[in-house]
XYZ file of C-alpha atoms in Angstrom:
404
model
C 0.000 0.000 0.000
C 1.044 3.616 -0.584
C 1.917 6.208 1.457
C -1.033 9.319 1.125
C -2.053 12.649 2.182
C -4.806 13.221 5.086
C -8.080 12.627 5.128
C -10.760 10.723 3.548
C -9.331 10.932 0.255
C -5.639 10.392 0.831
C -7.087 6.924 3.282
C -8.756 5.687 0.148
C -5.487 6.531 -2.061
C -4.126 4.140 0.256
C -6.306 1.316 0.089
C -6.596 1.770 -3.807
C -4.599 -0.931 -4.856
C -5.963 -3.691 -2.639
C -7.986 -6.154 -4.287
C -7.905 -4.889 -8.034
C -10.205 -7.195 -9.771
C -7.723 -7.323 -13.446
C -11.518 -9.513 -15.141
C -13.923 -7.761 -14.416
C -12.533 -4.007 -13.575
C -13.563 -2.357 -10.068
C -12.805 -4.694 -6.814
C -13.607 -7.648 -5.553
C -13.109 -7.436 -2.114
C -14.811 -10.497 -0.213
C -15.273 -11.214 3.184
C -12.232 -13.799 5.065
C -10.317 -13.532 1.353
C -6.611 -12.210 1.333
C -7.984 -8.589 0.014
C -10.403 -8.112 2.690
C -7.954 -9.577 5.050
C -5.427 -7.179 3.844
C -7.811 -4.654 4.378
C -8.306 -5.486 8.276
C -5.375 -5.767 9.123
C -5.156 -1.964 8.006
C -7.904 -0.944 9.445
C -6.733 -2.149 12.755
C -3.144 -0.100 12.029
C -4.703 2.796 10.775
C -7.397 2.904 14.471
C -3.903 1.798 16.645
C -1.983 4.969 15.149
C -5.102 6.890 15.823
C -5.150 5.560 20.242
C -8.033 3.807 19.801
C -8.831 0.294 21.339
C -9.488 -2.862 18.605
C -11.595 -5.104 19.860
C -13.197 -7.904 16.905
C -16.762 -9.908 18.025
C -18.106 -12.582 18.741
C -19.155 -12.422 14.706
C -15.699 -10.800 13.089
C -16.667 -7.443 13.391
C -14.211 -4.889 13.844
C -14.791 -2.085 16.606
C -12.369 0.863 17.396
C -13.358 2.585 20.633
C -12.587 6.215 21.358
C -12.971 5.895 24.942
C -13.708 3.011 27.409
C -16.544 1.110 26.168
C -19.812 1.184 27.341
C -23.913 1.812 27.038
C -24.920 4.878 25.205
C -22.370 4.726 22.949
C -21.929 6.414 19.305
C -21.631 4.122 16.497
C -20.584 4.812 13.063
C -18.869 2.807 10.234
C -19.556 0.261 7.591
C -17.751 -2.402 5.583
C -14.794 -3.212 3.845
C -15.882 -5.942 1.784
C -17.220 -4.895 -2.174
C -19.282 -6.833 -4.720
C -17.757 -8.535 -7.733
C -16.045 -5.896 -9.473
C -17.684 -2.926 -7.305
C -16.443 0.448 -7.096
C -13.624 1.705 -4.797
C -16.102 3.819 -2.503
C -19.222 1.074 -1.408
C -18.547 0.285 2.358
C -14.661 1.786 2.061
C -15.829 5.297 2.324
C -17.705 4.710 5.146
C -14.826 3.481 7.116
C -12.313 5.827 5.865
C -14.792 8.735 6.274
C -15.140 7.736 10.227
C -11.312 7.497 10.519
C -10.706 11.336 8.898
C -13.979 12.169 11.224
C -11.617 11.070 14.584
C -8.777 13.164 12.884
C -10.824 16.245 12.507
C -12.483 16.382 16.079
C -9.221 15.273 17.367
C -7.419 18.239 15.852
C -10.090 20.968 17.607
C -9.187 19.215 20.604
C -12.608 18.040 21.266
C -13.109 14.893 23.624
C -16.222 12.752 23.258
C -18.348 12.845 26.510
C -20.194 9.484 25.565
C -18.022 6.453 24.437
C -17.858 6.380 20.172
C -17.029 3.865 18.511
C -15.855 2.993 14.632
C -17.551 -0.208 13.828
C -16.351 -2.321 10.550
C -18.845 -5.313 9.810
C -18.267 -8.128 7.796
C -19.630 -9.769 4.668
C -22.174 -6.908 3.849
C -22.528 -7.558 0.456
C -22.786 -11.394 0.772
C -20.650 -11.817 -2.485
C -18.592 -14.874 -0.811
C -21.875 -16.346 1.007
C -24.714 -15.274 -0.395
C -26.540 -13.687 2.386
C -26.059 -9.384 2.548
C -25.345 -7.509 5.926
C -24.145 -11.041 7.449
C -21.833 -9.334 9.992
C -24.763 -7.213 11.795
C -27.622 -10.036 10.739
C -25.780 -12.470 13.047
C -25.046 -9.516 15.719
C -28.748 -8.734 15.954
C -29.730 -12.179 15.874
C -31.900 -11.768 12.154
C -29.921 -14.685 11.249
C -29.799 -17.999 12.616
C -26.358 -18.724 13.771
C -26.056 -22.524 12.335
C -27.259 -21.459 8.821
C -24.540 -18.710 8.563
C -22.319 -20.904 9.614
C -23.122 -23.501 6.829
C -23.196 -21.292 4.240
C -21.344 -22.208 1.247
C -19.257 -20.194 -1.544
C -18.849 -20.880 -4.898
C -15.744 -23.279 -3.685
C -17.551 -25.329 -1.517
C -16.075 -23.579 1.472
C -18.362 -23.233 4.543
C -18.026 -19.724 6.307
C -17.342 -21.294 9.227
C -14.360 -22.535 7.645
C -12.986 -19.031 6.348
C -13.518 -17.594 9.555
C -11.990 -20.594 11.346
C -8.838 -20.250 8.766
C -8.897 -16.315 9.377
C -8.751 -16.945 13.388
C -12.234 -16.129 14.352
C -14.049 -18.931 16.222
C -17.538 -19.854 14.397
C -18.792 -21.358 17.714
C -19.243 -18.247 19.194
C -21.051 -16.911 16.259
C -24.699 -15.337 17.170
C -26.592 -12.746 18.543
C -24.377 -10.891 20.535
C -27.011 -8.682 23.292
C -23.888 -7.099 25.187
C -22.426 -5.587 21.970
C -25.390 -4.529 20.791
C -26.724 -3.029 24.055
C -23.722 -0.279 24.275
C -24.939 0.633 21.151
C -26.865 4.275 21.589
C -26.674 4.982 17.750
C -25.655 4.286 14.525
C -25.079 6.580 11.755
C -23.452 5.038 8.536
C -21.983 7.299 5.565
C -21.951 5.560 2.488
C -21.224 6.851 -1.583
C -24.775 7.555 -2.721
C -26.505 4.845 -5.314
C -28.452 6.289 -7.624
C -29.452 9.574 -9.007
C -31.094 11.577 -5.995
C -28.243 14.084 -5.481
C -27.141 15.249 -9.105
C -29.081 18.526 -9.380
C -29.440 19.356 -5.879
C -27.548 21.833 -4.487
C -26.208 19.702 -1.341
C -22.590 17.099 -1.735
C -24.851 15.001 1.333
C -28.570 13.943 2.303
C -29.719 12.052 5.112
C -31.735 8.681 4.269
C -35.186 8.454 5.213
C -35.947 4.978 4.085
C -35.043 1.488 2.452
C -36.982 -0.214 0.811
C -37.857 -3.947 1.217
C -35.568 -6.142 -0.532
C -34.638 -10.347 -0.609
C -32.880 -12.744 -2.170
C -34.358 -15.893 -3.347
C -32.610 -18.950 -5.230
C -34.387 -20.606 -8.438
C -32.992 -24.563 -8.817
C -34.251 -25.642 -12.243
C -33.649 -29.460 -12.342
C -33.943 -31.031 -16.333
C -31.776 -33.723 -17.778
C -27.967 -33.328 -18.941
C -27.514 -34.777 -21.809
C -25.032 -34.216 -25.821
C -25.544 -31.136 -27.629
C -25.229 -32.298 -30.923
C -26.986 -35.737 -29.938
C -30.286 -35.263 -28.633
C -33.050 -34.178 -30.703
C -34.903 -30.805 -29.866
C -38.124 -32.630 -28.799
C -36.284 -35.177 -27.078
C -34.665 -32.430 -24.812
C -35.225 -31.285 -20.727
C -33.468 -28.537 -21.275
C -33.737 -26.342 -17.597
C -31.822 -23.453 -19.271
C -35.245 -22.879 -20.993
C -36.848 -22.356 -17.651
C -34.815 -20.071 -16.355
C -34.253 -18.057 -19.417
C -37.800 -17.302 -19.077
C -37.618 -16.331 -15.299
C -35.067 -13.467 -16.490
C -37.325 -12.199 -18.653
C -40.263 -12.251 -16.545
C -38.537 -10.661 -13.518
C -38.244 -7.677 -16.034
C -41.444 -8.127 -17.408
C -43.169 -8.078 -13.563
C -41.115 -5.454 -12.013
C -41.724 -3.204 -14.794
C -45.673 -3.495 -14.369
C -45.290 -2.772 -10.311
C -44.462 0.680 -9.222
C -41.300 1.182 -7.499
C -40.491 -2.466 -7.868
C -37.059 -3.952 -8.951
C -36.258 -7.742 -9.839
C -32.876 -8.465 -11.182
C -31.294 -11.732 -12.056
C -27.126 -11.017 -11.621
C -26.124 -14.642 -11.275
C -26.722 -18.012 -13.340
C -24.514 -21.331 -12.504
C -25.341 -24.160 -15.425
C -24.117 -27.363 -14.442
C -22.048 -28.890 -16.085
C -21.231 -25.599 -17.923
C -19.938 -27.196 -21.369
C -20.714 -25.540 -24.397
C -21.753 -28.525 -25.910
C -23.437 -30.160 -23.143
C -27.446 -29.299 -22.306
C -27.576 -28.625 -18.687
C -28.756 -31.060 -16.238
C -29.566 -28.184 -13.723
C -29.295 -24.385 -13.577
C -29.156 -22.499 -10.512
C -30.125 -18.562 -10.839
C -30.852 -16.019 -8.403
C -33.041 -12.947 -8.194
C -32.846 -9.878 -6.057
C -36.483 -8.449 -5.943
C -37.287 -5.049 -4.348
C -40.354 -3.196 -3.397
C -42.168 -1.215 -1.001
C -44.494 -1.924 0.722
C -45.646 -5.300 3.140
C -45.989 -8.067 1.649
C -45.492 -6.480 -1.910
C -41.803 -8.091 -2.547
C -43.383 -11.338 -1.265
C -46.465 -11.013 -4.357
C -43.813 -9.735 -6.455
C -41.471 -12.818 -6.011
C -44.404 -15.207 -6.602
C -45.657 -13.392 -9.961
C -42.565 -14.470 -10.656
C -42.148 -17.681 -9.326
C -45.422 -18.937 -11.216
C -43.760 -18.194 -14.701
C -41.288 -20.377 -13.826
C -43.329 -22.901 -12.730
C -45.180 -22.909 -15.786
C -41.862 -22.856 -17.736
C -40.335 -25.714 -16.049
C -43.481 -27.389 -16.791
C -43.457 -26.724 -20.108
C -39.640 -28.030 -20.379
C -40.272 -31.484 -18.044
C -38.428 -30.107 -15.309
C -38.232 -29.439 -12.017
C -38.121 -26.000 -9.851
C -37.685 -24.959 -6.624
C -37.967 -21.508 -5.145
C -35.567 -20.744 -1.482
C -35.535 -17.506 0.321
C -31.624 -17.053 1.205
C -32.304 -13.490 2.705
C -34.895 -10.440 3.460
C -35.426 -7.332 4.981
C -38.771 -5.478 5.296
C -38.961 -2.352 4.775
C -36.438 0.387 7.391
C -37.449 3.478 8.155
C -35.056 5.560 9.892
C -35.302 7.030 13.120
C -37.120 10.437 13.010
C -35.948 11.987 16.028
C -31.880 11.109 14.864
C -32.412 12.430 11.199
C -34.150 15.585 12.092
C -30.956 15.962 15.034
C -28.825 15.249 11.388
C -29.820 17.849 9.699
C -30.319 20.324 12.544
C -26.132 20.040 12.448
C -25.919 19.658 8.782
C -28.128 22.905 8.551
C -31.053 21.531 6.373
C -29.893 18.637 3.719
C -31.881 16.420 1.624
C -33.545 13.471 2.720
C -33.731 10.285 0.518
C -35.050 6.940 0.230
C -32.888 4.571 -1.180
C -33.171 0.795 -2.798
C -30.208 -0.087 -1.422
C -29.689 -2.309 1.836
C -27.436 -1.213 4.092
C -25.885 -2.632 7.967
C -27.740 0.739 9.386
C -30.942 -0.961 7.974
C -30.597 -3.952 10.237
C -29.685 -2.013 13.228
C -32.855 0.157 12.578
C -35.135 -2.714 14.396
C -33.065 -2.202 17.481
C -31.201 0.792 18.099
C -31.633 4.436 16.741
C -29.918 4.633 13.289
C -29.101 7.033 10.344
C -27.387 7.046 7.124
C -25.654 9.701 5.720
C -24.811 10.148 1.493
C -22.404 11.609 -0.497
C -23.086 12.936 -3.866
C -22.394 10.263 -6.615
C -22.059 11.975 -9.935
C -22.276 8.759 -11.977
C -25.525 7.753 -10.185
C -23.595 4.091 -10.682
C -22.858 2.339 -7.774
C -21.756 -1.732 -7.771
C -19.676 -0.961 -10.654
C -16.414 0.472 -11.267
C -17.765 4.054 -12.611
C -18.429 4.479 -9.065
C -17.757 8.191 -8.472
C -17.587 10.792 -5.802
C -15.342 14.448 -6.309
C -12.584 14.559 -4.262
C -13.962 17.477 -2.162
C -17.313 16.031 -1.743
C -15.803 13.292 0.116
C -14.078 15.625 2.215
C -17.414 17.316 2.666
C -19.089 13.911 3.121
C -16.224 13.567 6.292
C -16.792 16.445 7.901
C -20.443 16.504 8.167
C -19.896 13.647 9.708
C -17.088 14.877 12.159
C -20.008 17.232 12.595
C -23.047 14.759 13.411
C -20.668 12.610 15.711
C -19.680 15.569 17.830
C -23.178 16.683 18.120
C -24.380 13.380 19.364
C -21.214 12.302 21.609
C -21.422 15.884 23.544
């Protein structure tokens, strides 16, 4: 890693190299691998430097006290880990943000009169596992310990075996009621996804909402069998199947308002060119507001493929893997926000976030900073350099406020 200037910026100059994904552009960045590892391990240098105590859970997340632990305390951070070839600022600018934070309030000599904390989760994204916002799922209890810790990646490895290999103990994993009990707030900064800031005359906005989102797993089942051998009407092709579910999601999102359904991922097995599958494993992300409405959107869905698989002579089955209702964020904290911030934006975003899972149990905020691009899980992932230093002092701001 290179040496950098100050701040936000010059922290994420220094982290730029780590994790380069040379395929697909952008980083991949994934929890318990050597990049995310790598990027721990600095974490922990760059709090130590800064005189501030590293303690990791029960669950392998990283917290950096500012001050003796205890109840009451102010929480802010995110993650370190990034989807398959995801941009540089998605959970890093959180945590580099909350760093530069310490160094401004530090250098105006102010002391925190409640304990504060910088809190790094892990496996946010799920792109090793499968399941988003694992780190604060299992430290709220939302996820049941002995699933996460059978939860497989595309090797075959368990995550209780990464962690084990990484020096975490997957016994212990589980709600963890002490940890989350000091918690008094949470406010995350993250890089902005989507298009809600480019116009507006403000680098930052508050969040006001997310919106329901899961993840559900479509196993077509048909029969493998020669390319060039088997006769079109002879064939139980499950590709078929799930060709159509990709086109439906599109189809049924686009007749629900506010909804979103995207297939990303499709494993055919064997995966020959010249061999028809014997199964195909594909899975959507659906997202919509509203209760109950992601649950009706998923099985709009889900009967298309039903019928398709039908259609084919195979076989489908439909398995949650993960979902979150719909957050919204604690009045009372936002409205303290942007009493500091001096009147911001406030938006609702698509996007899940740890914050969202600590909403059911402690107060908790999010704070954005302007994204040009509007593109976020991508490499074209953008924020100005002095945005981000904007983005770190209001929250250098909102922390002092709160830890007063």
């Amino acid at each position: 890693m290179t040496a950098a200037g100050g701040g936000a910026n010059g922290l994420l100059t220094e982290i730029a190299e780590v994790g380069r994904d040379a395929r697909r552009g952008g980083y991949s960045r994934h929890v318990y691998d050597r990049a995310e590892l790598e990027l721990r391990d600095w974490f922990t240098e760059q709090a130590a430097r800064r005189g501030l105590d590293v303690t990791t859970d029960r669950n392998g997340n990283i917290w950096a006290w500012w001050g003796a632990p205890g109840a009451g305390a102010v929480v802010t951070g995110s993650h370190l880990d990034s989807v398959p070839g995801g941009g540089a600022f998605d959970g890093p600018l959180g945590v580099t943000s909350a760093l530069a934070a310490v160094d401004i309030l530090r250098a105006k000599g102010f002391a925190p009169a409640k304990p504060l904390a910088l809190l790094v989760f892990a496996e946010e994204e799920g792109g090793r596992f499968g399941v988003p916002c694992l780190g604060s799922r299992l430290l709220t209890g939302a996820i049941d310990a002995d699933r996460a810790r059978g939860l497989r990646d595309a090797a075959g490895i368990t995550f209780a075996e990464a962690a084990a290999e990484a020096g975490h103990d997957p016994r212990r994993f589980g709600a963890d009621p002490d940890a989350l009990a000091n918690i008094g707030c949470f406010v995350e900064l993250h890089v902005e996804q989507g298009r809600g800031l480019i116009g507006l005359d403000s680098p930052v906005a508050t969040g006001s909402s997310i919106i329901a989102h899961g993840r559900y797993r479509f196993s077509f089942t048909g029969q493998g069998n020669h390319a060039g051998a088997t006769r079109m009407p002879d064939r139980h092709d499950p590709m078929l199947p799930a060709a159509a579910v990709i086109a439906a999601a599109r189809r049924v999102a686009a007749a629900t308002d506010d909804a979103r359904a995207t297939v990303g991922k499709l494993i055919p097995t064997p995966g020959g060119t010249n061999v028809i599958a014997s199964t195909v494993d594909l899975w959507l992300d659906a997202r919509v507001a509203g209760d109950g409405r992601t649950a009706a959107l998923v099985e709009d869905i889900a009967g298309f493929a039903r019928e398709a698989a039908a259609a084919e002579g195979c076989e489908v089955t439909v398995t949650e893997e993960s979902y979150s209702d719909d957050v919204v964020f604690d009045d009372a904290l936002r409205g303290r926000m942007d009493g500091v911030l001096g009147g911001v934006p406030a938006l609702p975003t698509g996007a899940g976030h740890d914050a969202g899972i600590l909403a059911a149990h402690v107060p908790s905020g999010m704070l954005y900073v302007r994204n040009p691009t509007g593109i976020s899980h991508a490499p074209q992932e953008h924020s100005e350099p002095a945005d981000v230093d904007f983005g770190a002092a209001s929250l250098a701001r909102v922390l002092e406020d709160l830890a007063t």
